GROMACS .gro file of N, CA and C in nm:
model
  519
    1ALA      N    1  11.561  12.152   8.278
    1ALA     CA    2  11.423  12.168   8.234
    1ALA      C    3  11.351  12.033   8.225
    2ASP      N    4  11.425  11.929   8.181
    2ASP     CA    5  11.363  11.797   8.168
    2ASP      C    6  11.320  11.743   8.304
    3ALA      N    7  11.400  11.765   8.406
    3ALA     CA    8  11.366  11.717   8.541
    3ALA      C    9  11.238  11.783   8.590
    4TYR      N   10  11.219  11.911   8.558
    4TYR     CA   11  11.096  11.981   8.599
    4TYR      C   12  10.976  11.927   8.523
    5THR      N   13  10.996  11.897   8.397
    5THR     CA   14  10.887  11.839   8.317
    5THR      C   15  10.848  11.703   8.374
    6LEU      N   16  10.947  11.623   8.413
    6LEU     CA   17  10.918  11.493   8.473
    6LEU      C   18  10.844  11.508   8.605
    7GLN      N   19  10.881  11.610   8.684
    7GLN     CA   20  10.809  11.636   8.809
    7GLN      C   21  10.665  11.677   8.780
    8ALA      N   22  10.645  11.754   8.676
    8ALA     CA   23  10.509  11.795   8.639
    8ALA      C   24  10.427  11.674   8.597
    9ILE      N   25  10.488  11.583   8.522
    9ILE     CA   26  10.419  11.460   8.480
    9ILE      C   27  10.378  11.380   8.603
   10ALA      N   28  10.469  11.365   8.698
   10ALA     CA   29  10.438  11.292   8.822
   10ALA      C   30  10.323  11.360   8.896
   11GLY      N   31  10.323  11.492   8.898
   11GLY     CA   32  10.214  11.567   8.961
   11GLY      C   33  10.081  11.543   8.892
   12TYR      N   34  10.083  11.545   8.759
   12TYR     CA   35   9.959  11.517   8.685
   12TYR      C   36   9.908  11.376   8.713
   13LEU      N   37   9.999  11.280   8.724
   13LEU     CA   38   9.957  11.143   8.755
   13LEU      C   39   9.895  11.135   8.894
   14GLN      N   40   9.954  11.205   8.990
   14GLN     CA   41   9.899  11.206   9.126
   14GLN      C   42   9.761  11.272   9.130
   15GLN      N   43   9.740  11.370   9.043
   15GLN     CA   44   9.612  11.440   9.038
   15GLN      C   45   9.511  11.370   8.946
   16HIS      N   46   9.549  11.256   8.891
   16HIS     CA   47   9.465  11.177   8.799
   16HIS      C   48   9.434  11.253   8.669
   17ASN      N   49   9.523  11.344   8.631
   17ASN     CA   50   9.509  11.415   8.505
   17ASN      C   51   9.596  11.343   8.402
   18TYR      N   52   9.547  11.227   8.360
   18TYR     CA   53   9.626  11.140   8.272
   18TYR      C   54   9.648  11.198   8.133
   19PRO      N   55   9.550  11.266   8.074
   19PRO     CA   56   9.577  11.326   7.942
   19PRO      C   57   9.691  11.429   7.946
   20ALA      N   58   9.696  11.510   8.050
   20ALA     CA   59   9.804  11.608   8.061
   20ALA      C   60   9.939  11.538   8.079
   21ALA      N   61   9.940  11.434   8.161
   21ALA     CA   62  10.064  11.357   8.180
   21ALA      C   63  10.107  11.294   8.049
   22ASP      N   64  10.013  11.237   7.977
   22ASP     CA   65  10.042  11.172   7.849
   22ASP      C   66  10.096  11.274   7.748
   23ASN      N   67  10.039  11.391   7.748
   23ASN     CA   68  10.082  11.497   7.657
   23ASN      C   69  10.228  11.537   7.685
   24LEU      N   70  10.261  11.558   7.812
   24LEU     CA   71  10.399  11.595   7.845
   24LEU      C   72  10.496  11.480   7.818
   25LEU      N   73  10.453  11.356   7.844
   25LEU     CA   74  10.539  11.242   7.813
   25LEU      C   75  10.570  11.236   7.664
   26SER      N   76  10.470  11.260   7.583
   26SER     CA   77  10.492  11.254   7.438
   26SER      C   78  10.586  11.365   7.392
   27GLN      N   79  10.585  11.479   7.461
   27GLN     CA   80  10.678  11.587   7.427
   27GLN      C   81  10.823  11.550   7.460
   28LEU      N   82  10.840  11.468   7.564
   28LEU     CA   83  10.976  11.426   7.602
   28LEU      C   84  11.026  11.305   7.523
   29ALA      N   85  10.934  11.230   7.466
   29ALA     CA   86  10.971  11.107   7.395
   29ALA      C   87  11.071  11.139   7.284
   30GLY      N   88  11.176  11.059   7.277
   30GLY     CA   89  11.276  11.075   7.172
   30GLY      C   90  11.384  11.177   7.204
   31ARG      N   91  11.368  11.250   7.313
   31ARG     CA   92  11.470  11.347   7.350
   31ARG      C   93  11.586  11.277   7.419
   32GLN      N   94  11.701  11.335   7.407
   32GLN     CA   95  11.821  11.283   7.473
   32GLN      C   96  11.814  11.325   7.620
   33LEU      N   97  11.793  11.226   7.708
   33LEU     CA   98  11.781  11.254   7.851
   33LEU      C   99  11.900  11.192   7.925
   34SER      N  100  11.931  11.249   8.040
   34SER     CA  101  12.034  11.189   8.125
   34SER      C  102  11.985  11.051   8.168
   35ALA      N  103  12.075  10.967   8.216
   35ALA     CA  104  12.038  10.831   8.256
   35ALA      C  105  11.929  10.834   8.362
   36GLN      N  106  11.942  10.921   8.461
   36GLN     CA  107  11.842  10.928   8.567
   36GLN      C  108  11.709  10.981   8.514
   37ASN      N  109  11.714  11.082   8.430
   37ASN     CA  110  11.589  11.135   8.372
   37ASN      C  111  11.524  11.033   8.279
   38GLN      N  112  11.605  10.957   8.206
   38GLN     CA  113  11.550  10.853   8.117
   38GLN      C  114  11.480  10.746   8.200
   39ALA      N  115  11.541  10.707   8.311
   39ALA     CA  116  11.478  10.608   8.400
   39ALA      C  117  11.348  10.663   8.456
   40HIS      N  118  11.350  10.789   8.499
   40HIS     CA  119  11.229  10.852   8.553
   40HIS      C  120  11.120  10.857   8.445
   41PHE      N  121  11.159  10.893   8.324
   41PHE     CA  122  11.065  10.897   8.210
   41PHE      C  123  11.001  10.759   8.189
   42LEU      N  124  11.082  10.654   8.187
   42LEU     CA  125  11.031  10.519   8.165
   42LEU      C  126  10.941  10.473   8.279
   43LEU      N  127  10.974  10.510   8.401
   43LEU     CA  128  10.889  10.476   8.515
   43LEU      C  129  10.752  10.545   8.504
   44LEU      N  130  10.754  10.672   8.468
   44LEU     CA  131  10.629  10.746   8.453
   44LEU      C  132  10.547  10.692   8.336
   45ALA      N  133  10.614  10.662   8.226
   45ALA     CA  134  10.544  10.605   8.110
   45ALA      C  135  10.485  10.468   8.145
   46GLY      N  136  10.561  10.388   8.219
   46GLY     CA  137  10.511  10.258   8.263
   46GLY      C  138  10.390  10.273   8.354
   47GLN      N  139  10.398  10.368   8.445
   47GLN     CA  140  10.286  10.393   8.536
   47GLN      C  141  10.161  10.434   8.458
   48LEU      N  142  10.178  10.523   8.362
   48LEU     CA  143  10.065  10.568   8.282
   48LEU      C  144  10.006  10.452   8.200
   49ASN      N  145  10.092  10.368   8.145
   49ASN     CA  146  10.042  10.255   8.068
   49ASN      C  147   9.967  10.156   8.157
   50LEU      N  148  10.008  10.139   8.280
   50LEU     CA  149   9.932  10.055   8.372
   50LEU      C  150   9.795  10.117   8.401
   51LEU      N  151   9.793  10.248   8.419
   51LEU     CA  152   9.665  10.316   8.444
   51LEU      C  153   9.571  10.303   8.324
   52TYR      N  154   9.627  10.296   8.205
   52TYR     CA  155   9.548  10.276   8.082
   52TYR      C  156   9.528  10.128   8.050
   53GLN      N  157   9.563  10.040   8.147
   53GLN     CA  158   9.543   9.895   8.131
   53GLN      C  159   9.623   9.838   8.013
   54ARG      N  160   9.748   9.883   8.000
   54ARG     CA  161   9.839   9.831   7.898
   54ARG      C  162   9.963   9.772   7.966
   55PRO      N  163   9.945   9.661   8.038
   55PRO     CA  164  10.058   9.606   8.114
   55PRO      C  165  10.174   9.557   8.029
   56GLY      N  166  10.147   9.505   7.910
   56GLY     CA  167  10.255   9.458   7.824
   56GLY      C  168  10.347   9.572   7.783
   57LYS      N  169  10.287   9.683   7.743
   57LYS     CA  170  10.366   9.801   7.705
   57LYS      C  171  10.442   9.855   7.826
   58ALA      N  172  10.376   9.856   7.941
   58ALA     CA  173  10.443   9.903   8.064
   58ALA      C  174  10.565   9.816   8.094
   59MET      N  175  10.549   9.685   8.081
   59MET     CA  176  10.660   9.594   8.109
   59MET      C  177  10.778   9.618   8.016
   60ARG      N  178  10.750   9.641   7.890
   60ARG     CA  179  10.860   9.668   7.795
   60ARG      C  180  10.935   9.795   7.835
   61GLN      N  181  10.862   9.897   7.874
   61GLN     CA  182  10.927  10.022   7.914
   61GLN      C  183  11.007  10.002   8.042
   62LEU      N  184  10.946   9.939   8.140
   62LEU     CA  185  11.011   9.920   8.269
   62LEU      C  186  11.133   9.829   8.258
   63SER      N  187  11.126   9.731   8.171
   63SER     CA  188  11.238   9.637   8.155
   63SER      C  189  11.354   9.700   8.078
   64SER      N  190  11.330   9.812   8.014
   64SER     CA  191  11.437   9.876   7.937
   64SER      C  192  11.518   9.975   8.020
   65ILE      N  193  11.490   9.987   8.148
   65ILE     CA  194  11.567  10.078   8.234
   65ILE      C  195  11.706  10.017   8.256
   66ASP      N  196  11.807  10.094   8.222
   66ASP     CA  197  11.946  10.047   8.235
   66ASP      C  198  12.002  10.078   8.373
   67ASN      N  199  12.091   9.991   8.419
   67ASN     CA  200  12.167  10.013   8.543
   67ASN      C  201  12.078  10.051   8.662
   68LEU      N  202  11.973   9.974   8.681
   68LEU     CA  203  11.876  10.004   8.785
   68LEU      C  204  11.941  10.018   8.923
   69GLN      N  205  12.038   9.930   8.953
   69GLN     CA  206  12.100   9.931   9.086
   69GLN      C  207  12.179  10.060   9.113
   70GLN      N  208  12.211  10.134   9.010
   70GLN     CA  209  12.285  10.259   9.027
   70GLN      C  210  12.192  10.379   9.043
   71LEU      N  211  12.063  10.357   9.029
   71LEU     CA  212  11.966  10.465   9.040
   71LEU      C  213  11.919  10.480   9.184
   72PRO      N  214  11.857  10.593   9.216
   72PRO     CA  215  11.805  10.612   9.353
   72PRO      C  216  11.712  10.497   9.393
   73ILE      N  217  11.711  10.467   9.521
   73ILE     CA  218  11.635  10.353   9.573
   73ILE      C  219  11.486  10.367   9.540
   74HIS      N  220  11.432  10.490   9.543
   74HIS     CA  221  11.289  10.505   9.514
   74HIS      C  222  11.257  10.468   9.369
   75PHE      N  223  11.351  10.484   9.278
   75PHE     CA  224  11.330  10.439   9.140
   75PHE      C  225  11.329  10.286   9.134
   76GLN      N  226  11.419  10.223   9.209
   76GLN     CA  227  11.425  10.076   9.212
   76GLN      C  228  11.295  10.019   9.269
   77ILE      N  229  11.249  10.080   9.376
   77ILE     CA  230  11.123  10.036   9.438
   77ILE      C  231  11.007  10.050   9.340
   78GLN      N  232  11.000  10.165   9.277
   78GLN     CA  233  10.890  10.190   9.183
   78GLN      C  234  10.895  10.093   9.066
   79GLN      N  235  11.013  10.062   9.015
   79GLN     CA  236  11.025   9.970   8.903
   79GLN      C  237  10.973   9.831   8.940
   80HIS      N  238  11.014   9.780   9.057
   80HIS     CA  239  10.969   9.648   9.099
   80HIS      C  240  10.818   9.647   9.126
   81GLU      N  241  10.767   9.753   9.187
   81GLU     CA  242  10.623   9.759   9.213
   81GLU      C  243  10.543   9.760   9.083
   82LEU      N  244  10.588   9.841   8.988
   82LEU     CA  245  10.515   9.850   8.861
   82LEU      C  246  10.526   9.720   8.781
   83LEU      N  247  10.642   9.657   8.782
   83LEU     CA  248  10.654   9.528   8.714
   83LEU      C  249  10.564   9.423   8.780
   84ALA      N  250  10.560   9.423   8.913
   84ALA     CA  251  10.473   9.328   8.984
   84ALA      C  252  10.327   9.350   8.947
   85LYS      N  253  10.285   9.475   8.939
   85LYS     CA  254  10.147   9.506   8.900
   85LYS      C  255  10.121   9.466   8.755
   86SER      N  256  10.220   9.485   8.669
   86SER     CA  257  10.205   9.445   8.529
   86SER      C  258  10.184   9.294   8.518
   87TYR      N  259  10.268   9.218   8.586
   87TYR     CA  260  10.253   9.073   8.584
   87TYR      C  261  10.117   9.031   8.638
   88GLN      N  262  10.073   9.099   8.742
   88GLN     CA  263   9.944   9.066   8.801
   88GLN      C  264   9.831   9.091   8.701
   89LEU      N  265   9.837   9.205   8.632
   89LEU     CA  266   9.735   9.236   8.531
   89LEU      C  267   9.739   9.139   8.414
   90LEU      N  268   9.856   9.084   8.386
   90LEU     CA  269   9.870   8.987   8.277
   90LEU      C  270   9.833   8.845   8.321
   91GLY      N  271   9.789   8.831   8.446
   91GLY     CA  272   9.750   8.700   8.496
   91GLY      C  273   9.868   8.608   8.523
   92GLN      N  274   9.980   8.666   8.565
   92GLN     CA  275  10.101   8.590   8.596
   92GLN      C  276  10.138   8.611   8.743
   93PRO      N  277  10.060   8.551   8.834
   93PRO     CA  278  10.083   8.578   8.976
   93PRO      C  279  10.219   8.534   9.026
   94LEU      N  280  10.272   8.426   8.975
   94LEU     CA  281  10.403   8.380   9.021
   94LEU      C  282  10.512   8.481   8.986
   95ASN      N  283  10.509   8.535   8.864
   95ASN     CA  284  10.606   8.638   8.826
   95ASN      C  285  10.588   8.765   8.910
   96SER      N  286  10.463   8.795   8.942
   96SER     CA  287  10.435   8.910   9.028
   96SER      C  288  10.495   8.889   9.166
   97VAL      N  289  10.478   8.768   9.221
   97VAL     CA  290  10.537   8.735   9.351
   97VAL      C  291  10.688   8.749   9.346
   98GLN      N  292  10.750   8.700   9.240
   98GLN     CA  293  10.896   8.708   9.229
   98GLN      C  294  10.944   8.852   9.224
   99GLU      N  295  10.870   8.940   9.157
   99GLU     CA  296  10.906   9.083   9.156
   99GLU      C  297  10.893   9.141   9.296
  100ARG      N  298  10.788   9.103   9.366
  100ARG     CA  299  10.767   9.153   9.502
  100ARG      C  300  10.874   9.103   9.598
  101LEU      N  301  10.927   8.984   9.571
  101LEU     CA  302  11.037   8.934   9.653
  101LEU      C  303  11.165   9.012   9.626
  102LEU      N  304  11.183   9.059   9.503
  102LEU     CA  305  11.297   9.146   9.471
  102LEU      C  306  11.279   9.283   9.537
  103LEU      N  307  11.154   9.325   9.546
  103LEU     CA  308  11.121   9.454   9.608
  103LEU      C  309  11.144   9.453   9.759
  104ALA      N  310  11.114   9.341   9.823
  104ALA     CA  311  11.113   9.332   9.970
  104ALA      C  312  11.239   9.388  10.038
  105PRO      N  313  11.360   9.350   9.997
  105PRO     CA  314  11.477   9.402  10.070
  105PRO      C  315  11.502   9.552  10.050
  106LEU      N  316  11.435   9.612   9.954
  106LEU     CA  317  11.452   9.755   9.930
  106LEU      C  318  11.364   9.840  10.021
  107LEU      N  319  11.261   9.778  10.077
  107LEU     CA  320  11.164   9.851  10.159
  107LEU      C  321  11.216   9.870  10.301
  108SER      N  322  11.194   9.987  10.356
  108SER     CA  323  11.236  10.015  10.494
  108SER      C  324  11.118  10.057  10.581
  109ASP      N  325  11.012  10.104  10.521
  109ASP     CA  326  10.894  10.149  10.593
  109ASP      C  327  10.809  10.029  10.634
  110ASP      N  328  10.774  10.021  10.762
  110ASP     CA  329  10.697   9.907  10.813
  110ASP      C  330  10.565   9.887  10.739
  111HIS      N  331  10.498   9.997  10.709
  111HIS     CA  332  10.370   9.987  10.637
  111HIS      C  333  10.391   9.930  10.497
  112ALA      N  334  10.493   9.975  10.427
  112ALA     CA  335  10.521   9.925  10.292
  112ALA      C  336  10.560   9.778  10.296
  113ILE      N  337  10.636   9.738  10.396
  113ILE     CA  338  10.676   9.598  10.411
  113ILE      C  339  10.553   9.512  10.434
  114ALA      N  340  10.467   9.555  10.526
  114ALA     CA  341  10.345   9.480  10.556
  114ALA      C  342  10.254   9.470  10.433
  115LYS      N  343  10.242   9.578  10.360
  115LYS     CA  344  10.158   9.579  10.239
  115LYS      C  345  10.215   9.484  10.134
  116ASN      N  346  10.346   9.485  10.117
  116ASN     CA  347  10.411   9.396  10.020
  116ASN      C  348  10.392   9.251  10.061
  117ASN      N  349  10.412   9.220  10.190
  117ASN     CA  350  10.392   9.083  10.238
  117ASN      C  351  10.247   9.038  10.220
  118LYS      N  352  10.154   9.127  10.247
  118LYS     CA  353  10.012   9.093  10.228
  118LYS      C  354   9.982   9.062  10.081
  119THR      N  355  10.041   9.140   9.993
  119THR     CA  356  10.020   9.117   9.850
  119THR      C  357  10.084   8.986   9.806
  120ILE      N  358  10.203   8.956   9.856
  120ILE     CA  359  10.267   8.827   9.824
  120ILE      C  360  10.176   8.713   9.870
  121TRP      N  361  10.122   8.725   9.990
  121TRP     CA  362  10.032   8.623  10.044
  121TRP      C  363   9.909   8.607   9.954
  122GLN      N  364   9.847   8.719   9.918
  122GLN     CA  365   9.725   8.715   9.836
  122GLN      C  366   9.753   8.656   9.697
  123LEU      N  367   9.868   8.684   9.642
  123LEU     CA  368   9.903   8.630   9.510
  123LEU      C  369   9.941   8.483   9.517
  124SER      N  370   9.997   8.441   9.629
  124SER     CA  371  10.044   8.303   9.644
  124SER      C  372   9.932   8.206   9.676
  125ARG      N  373   9.834   8.250   9.748
  125ARG     CA  374   9.728   8.160   9.794
  125ARG      C  375   9.656   8.088   9.681
  126PRO      N  376   9.623   8.152   9.568
  126PRO     CA  377   9.551   8.080   9.462
  126PRO      C  378   9.638   7.984   9.380
  127LEU      N  379   9.770   7.986   9.398
  127LEU     CA  380   9.855   7.895   9.322
  127LEU      C  381   9.817   7.751   9.354
  128SER      N  382   9.829   7.666   9.255
  128SER     CA  383   9.792   7.526   9.275
  128SER      C  384   9.890   7.458   9.371
  129ALA      N  385   9.843   7.349   9.432
  129ALA     CA  386   9.930   7.272   9.522
  129ALA      C  387  10.054   7.222   9.449
  130ALA      N  388  10.038   7.183   9.323
  130ALA     CA  389  10.152   7.135   9.244
  130ALA      C  390  10.254   7.247   9.223
  131GLN      N  391  10.206   7.367   9.191
  131GLN     CA  392  10.297   7.481   9.173
  131GLN      C  393  10.371   7.512   9.303
  132LEU      N  394  10.297   7.514   9.411
  132LEU     CA  395  10.357   7.546   9.541
  132LEU      C  396  10.458   7.440   9.583
  133ASP      N  397  10.423   7.315   9.558
  133ASP     CA  398  10.515   7.207   9.594
  133ASP      C  399  10.644   7.217   9.514
  134LYS      N  400  10.631   7.251   9.386
  134LYS     CA  401  10.750   7.268   9.301
  134LYS      C  402  10.836   7.384   9.352
  135LEU      N  403  10.772   7.493   9.390
  135LEU     CA  404  10.844   7.609   9.442
  135LEU      C  405  10.911   7.577   9.575
  136ARG      N  406  10.842   7.499   9.656
  136ARG     CA  407  10.894   7.463   9.788
  136ARG      C  408  11.022   7.381   9.778
  137GLN      N  409  11.040   7.317   9.665
  137GLN     CA  410  11.157   7.231   9.647
  137GLN      C  411  11.269   7.299   9.569
  138ASN      N  412  11.256   7.428   9.543
  138ASN     CA  413  11.356   7.502   9.466
  138ASN      C  414  11.457   7.568   9.560
  139PRO      N  415  11.575   7.508   9.577
  139PRO     CA  416  11.673   7.562   9.671
  139PRO      C  417  11.737   7.694   9.625
  140ARG      N  418  11.722   7.730   9.498
  140ARG     CA  419  11.784   7.853   9.448
  140ARG      C  420  11.708   7.978   9.492
  141GLN      N  421  11.585   7.960   9.535
  141GLN     CA  422  11.504   8.075   9.578
  141GLN      C  423  11.446   8.046   9.716
  142PRO      N  424  11.529   8.058   9.820
  142PRO     CA  425  11.484   8.019   9.954
  142PRO      C  426  11.366   8.101  10.008
  143VAL      N  427  11.357   8.227   9.972
  143VAL     CA  428  11.245   8.308  10.023
  143VAL      C  429  11.115   8.264   9.956
  144LEU      N  430  11.120   8.242   9.827
  144LEU     CA  431  11.002   8.191   9.756
  144LEU      C  432  10.966   8.053   9.807
  145GLN      N  433  11.066   7.974   9.834
  145GLN     CA  434  11.047   7.840   9.891
  145GLN      C  435  10.972   7.850  10.025
  146ALA      N  436  11.009   7.945  10.107
  146ALA     CA  437  10.946   7.962  10.238
  146ALA      C  438  10.800   8.007  10.225
  147TRP      N  439  10.774   8.099  10.132
  147TRP     CA  440  10.637   8.144  10.110
  147TRP      C  441  10.549   8.028  10.063
  148ALA      N  442  10.602   7.948   9.971
  148ALA     CA  443  10.526   7.833   9.920
  148ALA      C  444  10.495   7.736  10.033
  149ALA      N  445  10.593   7.711  10.118
  149ALA     CA  446  10.572   7.619  10.231
  149ALA      C  447  10.466   7.674  10.326
  150LEU      N  448  10.469   7.805  10.350
  150LEU     CA  449  10.371   7.866  10.439
  150LEU      C  450  10.229   7.853  10.383
  151VAL      N  451  10.212   7.877  10.254
  151VAL     CA  452  10.079   7.864  10.193
  151VAL      C  453  10.031   7.719  10.204
  152LEU      N  454  10.119   7.625  10.180
  152LEU     CA  455  10.080   7.484  10.191
  152LEU      C  456  10.041   7.447  10.335
  153ILE      N  457  10.113   7.500  10.432
  153ILE     CA  458  10.079   7.476  10.572
  153ILE      C  459   9.942   7.537  10.604
  154ALA      N  460   9.920   7.658  10.556
  154ALA     CA  461   9.793   7.727  10.584
  154ALA      C  462   9.674   7.654  10.524
  155ARG      N  463   9.695   7.582  10.417
  155ARG     CA  464   9.586   7.509  10.352
  155ARG      C  465   9.547   7.382  10.428
  156GLN      N  466   9.632   7.338  10.515
  156GLN     CA  467   9.603   7.214  10.587
  156GLN      C  468   9.492   7.237  10.689
  157ASP      N  469   9.431   7.131  10.727
  157ASP     CA  470   9.323   7.134  10.823
  157ASP      C  471   9.376   7.175  10.960
  158SER      N  472   9.339   7.294  11.004
  158SER     CA  473   9.387   7.342  11.133
  158SER      C  474   9.305   7.286  11.249
  159GLN      N  475   9.206   7.201  11.219
  159GLN     CA  476   9.130   7.136  11.325
  159GLN      C  477   9.219   7.043  11.405
  160HIS      N  478   9.318   6.983  11.335
  160HIS     CA  479   9.416   6.899  11.403
  160HIS      C  480   9.531   6.990  11.443
  161ARG      N  481   9.509   7.060  11.551
  161ARG     CA  482   9.593   7.171  11.592
  161ARG      C  483   9.739   7.135  11.618
  162GLU      N  484   9.766   7.026  11.683
  162GLU     CA  485   9.904   6.992  11.720
  162GLU      C  486   9.996   6.973  11.599
  163PRO      N  487   9.959   6.888  11.501
  163PRO     CA  488  10.048   6.873  11.384
  163PRO      C  489  10.061   7.004  11.305
  164TRP      N  490   9.952   7.078  11.299
  164TRP     CA  491   9.951   7.203  11.225
  164TRP      C  492  10.046   7.304  11.291
  165LEU      N  493  10.037   7.318  11.423
  165LEU     CA  494  10.127   7.409  11.495
  165LEU      C  495  10.272   7.365  11.485
  166SER      N  496  10.294   7.235  11.489
  166SER     CA  497  10.429   7.181  11.477
  166SER      C  498  10.490   7.218  11.342
  167GLN      N  499  10.412   7.204  11.235
  167GLN     CA  500  10.462   7.241  11.102
  167GLN      C  501  10.488   7.391  11.092
  168LEU      N  502  10.399   7.468  11.152
  168LEU     CA  503  10.417   7.612  11.150
  168LEU      C  504  10.543   7.653  11.226
  169GLN      N  505  10.569   7.589  11.338
  169GLN     CA  506  10.691   7.619  11.414
  169GLN      C  507  10.816   7.578  11.338
  170GLN      N  508  10.810   7.466  11.268
  170GLN     CA  509  10.924   7.423  11.185
  170GLN      C  510  10.949   7.524  11.074
  171TRP      N  511  10.840   7.574  11.016
  171TRP     CA  512  10.853   7.673  10.907
  171TRP      C  513  10.923   7.798  10.958
  172GLN      N  514  10.889   7.842  11.079
  172GLN     CA  515  10.946   7.965  11.134
  172GLN      C  516  11.096   7.955  11.158
  173GLN      N  517  11.147   7.834  11.172
  173GLN     CA  518  11.290   7.816  11.194
  173GLN      C  519  11.358   7.820  11.061
   0.00000   0.00000   0.00000
């Protein structure tokens, strides 16, 4: 019965009937749910809190999901997406980028991959040169390092085409 209630909540969210979703979520709150249903509940509650512009509360709920790697892949994807959106709403673009980098290897759909990459790009571009330079020198996060390097290359004057293309080719390797 709980799984059907969770599906109904997801349906209400898709239909933008947030009060109905909130009502059903409150009926489930505090109930003993299976691990998968508890994760689904927290994802839906996090999603609703983001829709109500409460990213801090959403983050607390999303961060409390246990054993994420053992849950279905669509739950893992949703958790990273919602955390990334929460960080973005809280004005923490670097943390949002890091969540999106965790999300990237989970995506298999070309459209979702392209959308995630575009969002990483959009979030990275406003970072200061000092922030990007610091990230570019962090060997523990090679993918973030590569994104930072790409943004720094893109900021350079492309009027001097040869050095710019040379740097871009080096980055691709």
